[in-house]
Coordinates of C-alpha atoms in Angstrom, one line a residue:
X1 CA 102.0 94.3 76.0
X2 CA 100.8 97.7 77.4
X3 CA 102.9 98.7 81.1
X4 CA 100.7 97.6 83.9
X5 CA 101.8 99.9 87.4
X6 CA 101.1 97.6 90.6
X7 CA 100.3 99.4 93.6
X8 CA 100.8 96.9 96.4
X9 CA 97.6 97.9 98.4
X10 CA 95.1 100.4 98.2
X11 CA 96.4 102.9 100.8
X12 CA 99.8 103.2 98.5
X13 CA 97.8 103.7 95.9
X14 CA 95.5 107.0 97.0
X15 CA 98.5 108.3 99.3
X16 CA 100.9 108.2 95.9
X17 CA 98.2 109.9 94.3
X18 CA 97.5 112.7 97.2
X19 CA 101.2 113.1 97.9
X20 CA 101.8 114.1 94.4
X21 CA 98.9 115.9 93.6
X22 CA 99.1 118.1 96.7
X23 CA 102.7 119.3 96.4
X24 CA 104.5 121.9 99.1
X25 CA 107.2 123.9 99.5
X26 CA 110.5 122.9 101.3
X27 CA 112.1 124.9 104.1
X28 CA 115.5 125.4 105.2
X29 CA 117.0 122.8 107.3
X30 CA 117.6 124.1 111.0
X31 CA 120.7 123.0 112.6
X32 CA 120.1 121.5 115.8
X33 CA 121.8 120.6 118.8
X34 CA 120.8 117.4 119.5
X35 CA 122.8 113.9 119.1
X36 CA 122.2 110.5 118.7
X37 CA 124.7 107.7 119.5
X38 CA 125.2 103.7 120.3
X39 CA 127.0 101.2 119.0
X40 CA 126.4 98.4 116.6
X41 CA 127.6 94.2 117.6
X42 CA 127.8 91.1 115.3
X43 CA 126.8 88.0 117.4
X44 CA 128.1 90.1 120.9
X45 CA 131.0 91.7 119.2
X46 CA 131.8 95.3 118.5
X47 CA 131.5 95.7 114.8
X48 CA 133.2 98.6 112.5
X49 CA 133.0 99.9 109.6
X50 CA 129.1 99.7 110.5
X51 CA 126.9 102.1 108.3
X52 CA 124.3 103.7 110.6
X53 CA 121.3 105.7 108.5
X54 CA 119.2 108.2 109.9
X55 CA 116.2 109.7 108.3
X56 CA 113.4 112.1 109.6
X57 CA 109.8 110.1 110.3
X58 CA 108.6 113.2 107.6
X59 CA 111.7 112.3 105.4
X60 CA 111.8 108.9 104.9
X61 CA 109.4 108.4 102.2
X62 CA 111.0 111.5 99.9
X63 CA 113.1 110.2 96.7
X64 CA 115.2 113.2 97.3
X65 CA 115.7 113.5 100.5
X66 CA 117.8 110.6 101.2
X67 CA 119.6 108.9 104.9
X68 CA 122.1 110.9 107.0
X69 CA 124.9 108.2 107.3
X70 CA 127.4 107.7 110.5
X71 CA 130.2 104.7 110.2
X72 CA 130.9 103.0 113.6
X73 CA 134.8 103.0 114.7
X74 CA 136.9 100.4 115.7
X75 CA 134.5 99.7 118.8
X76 CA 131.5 99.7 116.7
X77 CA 130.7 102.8 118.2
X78 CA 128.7 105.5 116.1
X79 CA 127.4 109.6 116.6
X80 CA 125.3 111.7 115.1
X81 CA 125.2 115.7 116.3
X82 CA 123.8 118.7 115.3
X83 CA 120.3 117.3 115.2
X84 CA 117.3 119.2 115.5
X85 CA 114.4 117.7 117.1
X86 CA 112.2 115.5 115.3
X87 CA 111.3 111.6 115.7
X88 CA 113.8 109.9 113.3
X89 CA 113.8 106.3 112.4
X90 CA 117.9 104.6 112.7
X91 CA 119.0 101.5 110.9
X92 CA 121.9 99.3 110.7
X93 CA 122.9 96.2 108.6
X94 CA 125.5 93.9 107.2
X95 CA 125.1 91.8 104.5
X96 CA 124.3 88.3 106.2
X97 CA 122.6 89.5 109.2
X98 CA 119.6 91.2 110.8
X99 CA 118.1 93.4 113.3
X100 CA 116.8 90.7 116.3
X101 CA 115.8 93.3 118.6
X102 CA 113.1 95.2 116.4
X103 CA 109.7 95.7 118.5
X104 CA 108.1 94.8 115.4
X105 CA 109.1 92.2 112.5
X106 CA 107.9 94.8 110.0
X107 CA 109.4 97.4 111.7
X108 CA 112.1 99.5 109.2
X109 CA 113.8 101.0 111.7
X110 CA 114.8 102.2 115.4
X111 CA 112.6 105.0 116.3
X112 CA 113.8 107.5 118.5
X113 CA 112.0 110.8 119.9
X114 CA 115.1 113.3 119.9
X115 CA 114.0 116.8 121.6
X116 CA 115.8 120.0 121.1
X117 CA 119.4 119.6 122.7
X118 CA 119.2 116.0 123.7
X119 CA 121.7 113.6 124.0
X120 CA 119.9 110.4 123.0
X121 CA 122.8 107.5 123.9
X122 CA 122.8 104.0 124.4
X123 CA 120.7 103.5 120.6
X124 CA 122.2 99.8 120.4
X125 CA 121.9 97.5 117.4
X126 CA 122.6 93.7 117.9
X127 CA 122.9 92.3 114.6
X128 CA 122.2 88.7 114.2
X129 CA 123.7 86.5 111.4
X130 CA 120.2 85.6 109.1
X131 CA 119.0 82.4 107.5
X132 CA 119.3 81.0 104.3
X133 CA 117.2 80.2 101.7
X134 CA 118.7 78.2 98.5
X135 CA 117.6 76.5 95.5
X136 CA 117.7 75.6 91.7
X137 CA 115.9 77.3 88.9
X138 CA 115.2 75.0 85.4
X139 CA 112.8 75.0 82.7
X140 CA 110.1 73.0 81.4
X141 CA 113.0 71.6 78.7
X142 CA 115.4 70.8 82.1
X143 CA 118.0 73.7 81.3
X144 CA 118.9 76.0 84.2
X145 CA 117.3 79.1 84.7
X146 CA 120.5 82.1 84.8
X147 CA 120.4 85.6 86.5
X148 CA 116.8 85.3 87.2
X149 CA 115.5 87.7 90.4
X150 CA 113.8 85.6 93.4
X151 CA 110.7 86.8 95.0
X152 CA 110.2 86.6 98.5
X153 CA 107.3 86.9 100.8
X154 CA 107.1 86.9 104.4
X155 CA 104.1 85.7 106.2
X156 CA 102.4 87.4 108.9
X157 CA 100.0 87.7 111.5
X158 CA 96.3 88.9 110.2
X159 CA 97.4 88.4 106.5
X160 CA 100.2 90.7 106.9
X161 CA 102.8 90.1 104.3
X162 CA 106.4 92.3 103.3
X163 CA 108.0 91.4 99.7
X164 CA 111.7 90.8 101.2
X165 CA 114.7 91.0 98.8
X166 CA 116.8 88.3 98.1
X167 CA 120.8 89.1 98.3
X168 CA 121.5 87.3 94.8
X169 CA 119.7 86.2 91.0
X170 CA 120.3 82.8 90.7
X171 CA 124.2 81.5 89.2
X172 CA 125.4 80.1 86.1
X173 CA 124.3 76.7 87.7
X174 CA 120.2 78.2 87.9
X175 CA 121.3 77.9 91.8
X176 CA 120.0 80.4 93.8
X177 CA 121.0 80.9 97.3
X178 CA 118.7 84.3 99.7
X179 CA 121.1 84.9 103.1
X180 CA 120.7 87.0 106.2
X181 CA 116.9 86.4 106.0
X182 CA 114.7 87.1 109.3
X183 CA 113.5 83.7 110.7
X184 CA 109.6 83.4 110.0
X185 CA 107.2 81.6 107.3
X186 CA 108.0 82.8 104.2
X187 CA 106.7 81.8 100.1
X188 CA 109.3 81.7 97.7
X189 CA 109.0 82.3 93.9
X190 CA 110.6 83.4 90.2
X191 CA 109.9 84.7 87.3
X192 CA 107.9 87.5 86.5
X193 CA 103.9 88.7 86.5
X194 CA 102.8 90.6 83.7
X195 CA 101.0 92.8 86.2
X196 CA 104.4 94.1 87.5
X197 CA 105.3 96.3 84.3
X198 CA 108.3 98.1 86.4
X199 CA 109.2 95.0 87.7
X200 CA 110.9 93.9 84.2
X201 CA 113.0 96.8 83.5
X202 CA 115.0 94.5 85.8
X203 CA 114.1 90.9 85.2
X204 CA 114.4 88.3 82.6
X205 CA 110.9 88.3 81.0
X206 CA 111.1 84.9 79.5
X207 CA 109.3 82.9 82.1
X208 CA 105.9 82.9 83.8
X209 CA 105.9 83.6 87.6
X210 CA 105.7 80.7 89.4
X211 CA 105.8 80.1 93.5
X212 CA 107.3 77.1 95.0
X213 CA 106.6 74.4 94.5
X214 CA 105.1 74.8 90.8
X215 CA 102.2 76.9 91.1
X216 CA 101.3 79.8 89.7
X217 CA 99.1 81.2 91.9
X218 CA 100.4 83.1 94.8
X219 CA 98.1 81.9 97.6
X220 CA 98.6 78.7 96.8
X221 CA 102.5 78.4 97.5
X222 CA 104.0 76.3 99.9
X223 CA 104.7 78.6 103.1
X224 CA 108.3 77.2 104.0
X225 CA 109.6 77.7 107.9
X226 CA 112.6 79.7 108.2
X227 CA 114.5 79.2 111.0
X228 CA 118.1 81.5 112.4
X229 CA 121.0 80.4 111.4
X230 CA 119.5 77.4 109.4
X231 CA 119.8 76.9 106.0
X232 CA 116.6 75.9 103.9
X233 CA 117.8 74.0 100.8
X234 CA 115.9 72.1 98.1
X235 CA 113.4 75.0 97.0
X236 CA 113.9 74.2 93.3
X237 CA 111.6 75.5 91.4
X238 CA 110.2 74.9 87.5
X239 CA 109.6 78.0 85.3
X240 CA 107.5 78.3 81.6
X241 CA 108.2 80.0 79.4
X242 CA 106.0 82.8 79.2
X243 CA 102.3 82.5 77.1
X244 CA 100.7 85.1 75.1
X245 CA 98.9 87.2 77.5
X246 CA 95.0 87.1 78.0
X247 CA 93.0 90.1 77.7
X248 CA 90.0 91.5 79.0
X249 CA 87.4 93.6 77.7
X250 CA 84.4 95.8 79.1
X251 CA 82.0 98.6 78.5
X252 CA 81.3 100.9 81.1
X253 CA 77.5 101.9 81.1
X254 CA 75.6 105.0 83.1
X255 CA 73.0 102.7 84.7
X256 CA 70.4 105.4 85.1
X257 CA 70.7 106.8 81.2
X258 CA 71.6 103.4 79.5
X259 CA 74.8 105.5 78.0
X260 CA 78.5 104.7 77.9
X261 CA 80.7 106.6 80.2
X262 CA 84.0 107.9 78.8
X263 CA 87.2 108.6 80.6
X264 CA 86.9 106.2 83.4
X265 CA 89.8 104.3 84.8
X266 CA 88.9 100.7 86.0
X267 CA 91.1 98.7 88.2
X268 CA 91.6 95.2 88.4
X269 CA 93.1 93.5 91.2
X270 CA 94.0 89.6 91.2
X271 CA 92.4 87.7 93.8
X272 CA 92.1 84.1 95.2
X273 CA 89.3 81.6 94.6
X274 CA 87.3 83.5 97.4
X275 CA 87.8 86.9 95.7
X276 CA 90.1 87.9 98.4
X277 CA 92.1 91.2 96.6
X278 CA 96.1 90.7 96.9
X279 CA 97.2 93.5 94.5
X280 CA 96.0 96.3 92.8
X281 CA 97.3 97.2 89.2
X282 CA 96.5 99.6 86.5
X283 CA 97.5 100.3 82.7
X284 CA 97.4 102.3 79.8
X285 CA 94.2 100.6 78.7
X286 CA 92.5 100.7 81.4
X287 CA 90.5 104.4 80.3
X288 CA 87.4 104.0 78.7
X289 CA 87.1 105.3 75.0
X290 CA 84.7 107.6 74.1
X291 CA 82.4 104.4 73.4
X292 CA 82.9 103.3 77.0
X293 CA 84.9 100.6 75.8
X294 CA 88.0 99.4 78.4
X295 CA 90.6 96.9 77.3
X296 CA 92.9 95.5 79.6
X297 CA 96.1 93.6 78.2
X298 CA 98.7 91.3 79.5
X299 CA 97.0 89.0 82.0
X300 CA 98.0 85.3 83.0
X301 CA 95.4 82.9 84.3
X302 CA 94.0 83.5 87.6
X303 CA 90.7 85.2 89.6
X304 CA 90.4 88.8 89.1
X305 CA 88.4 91.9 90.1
X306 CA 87.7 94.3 88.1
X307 CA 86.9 97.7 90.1
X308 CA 85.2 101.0 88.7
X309 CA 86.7 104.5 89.1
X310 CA 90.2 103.5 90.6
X311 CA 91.5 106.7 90.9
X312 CA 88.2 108.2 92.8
X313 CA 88.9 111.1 91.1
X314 CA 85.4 111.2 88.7
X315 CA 81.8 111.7 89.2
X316 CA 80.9 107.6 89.1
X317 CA 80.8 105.1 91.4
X318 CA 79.7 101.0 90.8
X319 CA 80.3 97.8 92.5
X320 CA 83.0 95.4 91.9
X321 CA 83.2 93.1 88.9
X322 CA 84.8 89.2 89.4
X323 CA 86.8 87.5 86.5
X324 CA 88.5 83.9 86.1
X325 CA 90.6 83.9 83.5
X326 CA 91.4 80.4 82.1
X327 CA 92.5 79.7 78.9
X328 CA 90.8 82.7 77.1
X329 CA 90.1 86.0 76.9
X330 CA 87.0 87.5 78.5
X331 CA 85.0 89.6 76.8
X332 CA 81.2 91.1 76.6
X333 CA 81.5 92.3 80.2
X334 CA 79.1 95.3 81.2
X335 CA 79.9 97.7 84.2
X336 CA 77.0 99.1 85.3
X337 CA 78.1 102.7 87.3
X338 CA 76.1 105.3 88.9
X339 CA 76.8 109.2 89.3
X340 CA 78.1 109.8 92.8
X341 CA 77.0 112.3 95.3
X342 CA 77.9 115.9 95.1
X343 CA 78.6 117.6 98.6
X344 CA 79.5 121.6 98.6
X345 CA 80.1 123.8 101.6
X346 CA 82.6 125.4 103.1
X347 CA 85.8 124.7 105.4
X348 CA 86.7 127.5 107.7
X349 CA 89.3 127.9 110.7
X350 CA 88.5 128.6 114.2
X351 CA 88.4 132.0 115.7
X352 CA 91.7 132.8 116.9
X353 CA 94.1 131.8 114.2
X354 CA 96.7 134.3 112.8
X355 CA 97.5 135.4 109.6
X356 CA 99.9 132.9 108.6
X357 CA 98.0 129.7 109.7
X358 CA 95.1 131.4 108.0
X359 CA 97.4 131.3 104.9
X360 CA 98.1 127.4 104.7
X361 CA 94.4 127.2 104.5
X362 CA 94.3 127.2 100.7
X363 CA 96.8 124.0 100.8
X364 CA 94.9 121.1 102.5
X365 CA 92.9 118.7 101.1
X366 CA 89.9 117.4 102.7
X367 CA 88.9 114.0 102.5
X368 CA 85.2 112.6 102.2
X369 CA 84.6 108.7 102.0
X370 CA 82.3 106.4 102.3
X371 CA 82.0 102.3 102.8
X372 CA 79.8 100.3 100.2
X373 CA 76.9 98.2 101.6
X374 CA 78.3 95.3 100.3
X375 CA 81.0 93.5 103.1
X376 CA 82.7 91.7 100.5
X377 CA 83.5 94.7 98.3
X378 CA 87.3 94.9 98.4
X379 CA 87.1 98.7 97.4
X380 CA 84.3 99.2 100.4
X381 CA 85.7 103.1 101.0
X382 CA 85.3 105.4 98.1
X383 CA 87.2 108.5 98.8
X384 CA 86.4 112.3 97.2
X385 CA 88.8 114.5 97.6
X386 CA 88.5 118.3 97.4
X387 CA 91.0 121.6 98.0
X388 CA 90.1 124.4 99.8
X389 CA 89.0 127.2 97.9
X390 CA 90.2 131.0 98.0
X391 CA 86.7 131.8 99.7
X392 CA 86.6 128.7 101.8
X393 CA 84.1 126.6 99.5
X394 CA 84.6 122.8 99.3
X395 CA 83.3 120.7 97.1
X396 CA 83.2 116.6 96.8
X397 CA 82.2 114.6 93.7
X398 CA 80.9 110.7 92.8
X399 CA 80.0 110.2 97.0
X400 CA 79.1 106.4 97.0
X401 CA 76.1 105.6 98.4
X402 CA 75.7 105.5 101.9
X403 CA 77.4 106.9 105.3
X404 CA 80.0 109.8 104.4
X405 CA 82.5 111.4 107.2
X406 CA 85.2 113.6 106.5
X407 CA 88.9 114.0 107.2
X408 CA 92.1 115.4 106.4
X409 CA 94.7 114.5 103.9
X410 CA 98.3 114.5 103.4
X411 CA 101.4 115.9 105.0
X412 CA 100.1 119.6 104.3
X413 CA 97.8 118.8 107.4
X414 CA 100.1 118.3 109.7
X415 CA 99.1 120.3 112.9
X416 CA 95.4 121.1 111.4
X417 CA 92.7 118.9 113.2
X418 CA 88.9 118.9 112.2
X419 CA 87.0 120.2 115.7
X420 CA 83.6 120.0 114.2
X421 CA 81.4 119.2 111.3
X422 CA 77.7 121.0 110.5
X423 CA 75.1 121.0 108.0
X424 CA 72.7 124.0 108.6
X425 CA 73.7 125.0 111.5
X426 CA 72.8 121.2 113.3
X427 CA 76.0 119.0 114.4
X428 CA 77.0 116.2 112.1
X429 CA 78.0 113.9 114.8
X430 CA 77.4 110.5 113.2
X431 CA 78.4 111.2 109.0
X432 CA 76.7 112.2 106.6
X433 CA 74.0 110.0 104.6
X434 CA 74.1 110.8 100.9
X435 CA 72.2 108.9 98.2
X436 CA 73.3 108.6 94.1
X437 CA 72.9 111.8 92.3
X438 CA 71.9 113.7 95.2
X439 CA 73.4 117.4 95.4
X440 CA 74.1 117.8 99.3
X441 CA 74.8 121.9 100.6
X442 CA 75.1 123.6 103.6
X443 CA 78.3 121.5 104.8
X444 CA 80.3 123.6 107.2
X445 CA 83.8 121.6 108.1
X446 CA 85.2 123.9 111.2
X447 CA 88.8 123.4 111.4
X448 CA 91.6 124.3 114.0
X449 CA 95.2 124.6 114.2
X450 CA 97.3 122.7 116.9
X451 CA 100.8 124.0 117.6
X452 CA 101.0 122.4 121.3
X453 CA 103.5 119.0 122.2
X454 CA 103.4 117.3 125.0
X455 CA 106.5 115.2 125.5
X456 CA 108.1 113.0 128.1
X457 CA 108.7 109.5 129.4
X458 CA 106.9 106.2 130.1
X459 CA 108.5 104.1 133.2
X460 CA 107.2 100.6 133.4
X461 CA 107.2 98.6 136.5
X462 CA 106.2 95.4 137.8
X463 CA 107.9 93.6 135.0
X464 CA 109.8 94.3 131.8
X465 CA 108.3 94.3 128.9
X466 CA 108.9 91.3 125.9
X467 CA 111.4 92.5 123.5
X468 CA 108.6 92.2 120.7
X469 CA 106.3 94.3 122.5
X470 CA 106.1 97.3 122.2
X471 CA 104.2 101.0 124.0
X472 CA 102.0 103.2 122.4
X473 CA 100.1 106.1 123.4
X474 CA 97.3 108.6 122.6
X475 CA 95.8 111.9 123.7
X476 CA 92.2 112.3 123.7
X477 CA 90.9 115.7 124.1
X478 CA 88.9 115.7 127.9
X479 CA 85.1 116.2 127.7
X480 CA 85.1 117.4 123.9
X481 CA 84.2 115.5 120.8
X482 CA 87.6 116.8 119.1
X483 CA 89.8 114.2 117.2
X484 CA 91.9 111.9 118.7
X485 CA 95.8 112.4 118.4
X486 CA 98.3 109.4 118.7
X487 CA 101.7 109.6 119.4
X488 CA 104.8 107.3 119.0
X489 CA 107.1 106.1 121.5
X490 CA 110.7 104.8 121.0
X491 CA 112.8 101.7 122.6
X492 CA 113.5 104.3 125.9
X493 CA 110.2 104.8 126.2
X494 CA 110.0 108.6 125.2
X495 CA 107.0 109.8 123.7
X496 CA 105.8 112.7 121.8
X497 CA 102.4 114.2 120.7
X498 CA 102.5 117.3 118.2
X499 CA 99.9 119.2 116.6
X500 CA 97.6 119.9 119.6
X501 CA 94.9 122.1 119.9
X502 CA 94.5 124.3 123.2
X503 CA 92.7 122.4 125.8
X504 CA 92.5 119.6 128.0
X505 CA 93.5 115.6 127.0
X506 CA 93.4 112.2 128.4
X507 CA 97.1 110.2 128.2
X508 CA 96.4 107.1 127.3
X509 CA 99.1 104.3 127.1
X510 CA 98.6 100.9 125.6
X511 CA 100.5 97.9 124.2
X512 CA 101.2 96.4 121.2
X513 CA 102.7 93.1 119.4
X514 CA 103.4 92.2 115.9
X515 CA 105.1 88.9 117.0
X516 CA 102.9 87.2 119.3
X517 CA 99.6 86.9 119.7
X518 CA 100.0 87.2 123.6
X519 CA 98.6 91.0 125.5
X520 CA 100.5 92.5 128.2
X521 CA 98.4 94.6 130.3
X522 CA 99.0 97.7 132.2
X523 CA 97.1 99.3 134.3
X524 CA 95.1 102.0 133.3
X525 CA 95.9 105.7 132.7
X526 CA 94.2 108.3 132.5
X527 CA 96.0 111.2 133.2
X528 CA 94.7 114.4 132.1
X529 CA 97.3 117.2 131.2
X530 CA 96.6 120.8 129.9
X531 CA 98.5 122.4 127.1
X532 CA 98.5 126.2 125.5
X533 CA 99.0 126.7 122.0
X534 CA 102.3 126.7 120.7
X535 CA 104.0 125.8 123.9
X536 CA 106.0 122.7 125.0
X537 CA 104.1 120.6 127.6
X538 CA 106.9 117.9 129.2
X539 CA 105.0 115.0 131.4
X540 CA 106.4 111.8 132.6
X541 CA 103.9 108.6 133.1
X542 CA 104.8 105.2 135.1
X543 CA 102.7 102.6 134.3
X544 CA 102.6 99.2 135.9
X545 CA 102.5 95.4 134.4
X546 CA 99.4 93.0 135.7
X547 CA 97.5 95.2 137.5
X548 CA 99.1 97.6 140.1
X549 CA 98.2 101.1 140.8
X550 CA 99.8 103.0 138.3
X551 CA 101.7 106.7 139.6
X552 CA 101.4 109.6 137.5
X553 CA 104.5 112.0 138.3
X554 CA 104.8 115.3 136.7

């Protein structure tokens, strides 16, 4: 059986792919002056022996670049100094309890704003003891089911959903028993999925996944309530041993020449009975041949979606394929693609810009997508990337059909905003329309370079705000049609904004929930602040709950 890769959504997928492709150079830490402190309780209680990690909103996503750690002391106090300033993400846990105070239920972390010399205090954590989720694991002969890994899956809002890991495999008895679980609707299974090849470096790959309370497919699992402090029991569960794996086979065909395309790496992503796309996954024989031929191994039963050009790296495009797999495999299949659009210009920076901005230039990536016609086609945005070249030149291959606009990509951007788009000298206000094959010149992608912050504090009054809710705010630049830039605010209500342009922007603070599905609303703001290229703008906002004047106090 060939090793399938799963990407859990589509957005992992391309920013794996972008991350990696476009690598760049570390610097030197700077050591700051800044500190962080609070202290950590279990159910009201000072808790040491506490481990605190800290990681850099940039950082946290780098293999090697892993957590500063802090322990809390005998009063569960904890401190981290010589910080620089950044916005860094805190957590704390204990085996058997959570986080109860998160804004946000998928929130990783405690977000906090730290500026240069700061002494951030009072970063609390009230840890909560979690719920419990246990069961039995058997087979289709009766035998219990040893040292097999649980799969869990929390439920959200909006189809929102976070793979949680249980805190055990199941015993020598096939019992199984998931503590200090967040209350909330969860699905509960075992067992493993052919399309998760990594998945079985660390799993028993004798049985067939299969969700509570015997089914195999995923959207079809009982959602059990968890509630805090509860226990859950009874989720027994009955796993087959695995089946020979079904396979499918295609041939990928140049619609306009009647020729096979080589090269090509298809996609397939398991869906419900609606064709609604869970996961994305791809494997070693997912290429075509040099006779256009695609075989993809491995697969259980189930609905899937077969989907042209996953990487969006080549010069085809095509729509979306849908599969049932039953009880054999599926061959025959014909993928009918199309050459993409090619778009070539050039990317240039604003006047103004020194030497050593003018230097990064020639590590961005640009980004131009565009959505299918078709609402029900799962992979609606095709994305072309292209670098930068030494002269400036750009260039974008296999543009989908239809309504292209154009943005930046990756951390390498950071501080770089697109101020205007041209083709010939006329604005580009509204995309470009590109059809199949077309060759598209004359693209002009203006770019500047924002070293300007503004940071301060948001007061609210006329209320306090829900624990689950959270503040959020924006800067949009005043009377211009430059690009929006959002910022984040932490639990004390600082803010920060980086990578500004010179010029003129609109505050704007709103409100959000992952929680409920209640609104809080403020009154609105629209303060308008100033800033000069790399300088430090500091400006404080009050905003009020339910509809009083709001004060803006600089």
């Amino acid at each position: 059986m060939p090793s399938i890769i799963r990407f859990f959504t589509r957005t992992v997928l391309l920013l794996g792919f972008s991350v990696g492709f476009f690598a760049h150079a570390q610097t030197p830490e700077k050591i700051g002056t800044g500190t962080i402190s609070g202290k950590v309780t279990i159910e009201g209680k000072p808790a040491p022996g506490i481990v605190v990690l800290i990681n850099k909103d940039t950082e946290r996503w780098e293999q090697n670049k892993p957590a500063t750690k802090a322990t809390t002391d005998a009063s569960g106090v904890f401190k981290l100094e010589k910080l620089s300033a950044a916005k860094y993400y805190l957590s704390a846990s204990a085996p058997g309890y959570y986080d109860a105070k998160k804004k946000s239920e998928w929130d990783n972390g405690t977000q906090v704003n730290l500026g240069e010399g700061e002494q951030a205090d009072g970063i609390n954590f009230a840890l909560t003891r979690g719920a419990v989720v246990t069961g039995r694991l058997f087979d289709d002969r009766g035998h219990k089911v040893i040292e097999e890994t649980i799969v869990l899956i929390k439920q959200g809002r909006e189809g929102q959903k976070k793979t949680v890991t249980c805190s055990d495999t199941s015993d020598d008895r096939g019992v199984f028993r998931c503590y200090g679980l967040e209350p909330g609707k969860y699905i509960v299974g075992a067992g493993t999925d052919s399309k998760e090849g990594n998945l079985q470096l660390y799993a028993s790959i004798s049985y067939t996944r299969t969700w509570y309370p015997g089914v195999a497919e995923e959207d079809k699992a009982k959602v059990i309530e968890v509630k805090i402090e509860e226990e859950t029991a009874g989720i027994d569960i009955k796993l087959s041993h695995k089946k020979k794996g079904y396979k499918v086979l295609a041939k990928i065909i140049d619609a306009n020449t009647g020729k096979p395309v080589p090269n090509m790496l298809i996609g397939i992503g398991t869906a419900n009975e609606e064709g609604l796309v869970t996961d994305f996954t791809f494997g070693s024989g997912s290429i075509s041949n040099s006779e256009g031929d695609v075989k993809i191994e491995g697969l259980t039963t189930g609905h899937y979606v077969l989907v042209p050009n996953a990487m969006q790296s080549g010069e085809y495009f095509g729509e979306q394929i849908k599969v049932e797999i039953k009880d054999e495999d599926i061959t025959g299949l014909e993928m009918k693609v199309e050459k993409g659009a090619i778009i070539s210009g050039t990317a240039i920076l604003a006047d103004g810009v020194n030497q050593e901005i003018q230097k990064k230039l020639s590590s961005l990536s640009l980004i131009a997508s565009s959505n299918a016609p078709k609402s029900d086609d799962w992979y609606a945005s095709t994305r072309s990337a292209s670098l930068i070249g030494a002269a400036g030149n750009v260039e974008f291959k296999g543009v989908r059909t239809g309504r292209v606009r154009f943005h930046l990509n990756g951390n390498e951007a950071k501080g770089f905003v697109i101020s205007r788009i041209e083709r010939d000298s006329s604005p580009l206000n509204d995309g470009l329309e590109v059809k199949a094959g077309e060759q598209v010149s004359g693209v002009r992608i203006v770019l500047a370079y924002g070293s300007a912050t503004i940071r301060g504090e948001i007061k609210v009054e006329g209320g306090t705000l829900p624990d689950d809710v959270g503040l959020g705010i924006q800067a949009k630049p005043a009377g211009t049609q430059g690009q929006n830039m959002y910022g984040s605010v932490d639990s004390r209500g600082r803010f920060v904004i980086e990578g500004l342009g010179a010029g003129s922007y609109d505050l704007v603070v709103n409100t959000y929930s992952s929680k409920t599905s209640s609104s809080i609303s403020l009154q609105k703001n629209s303060k308008t602040v100033q800033v000069t290229q790399g300088q430090e703008s500091t400006v404080n906002l009050t905003v009020s709950i339910g509809g009083k004047d709001s004060r803006e106090e600089k």
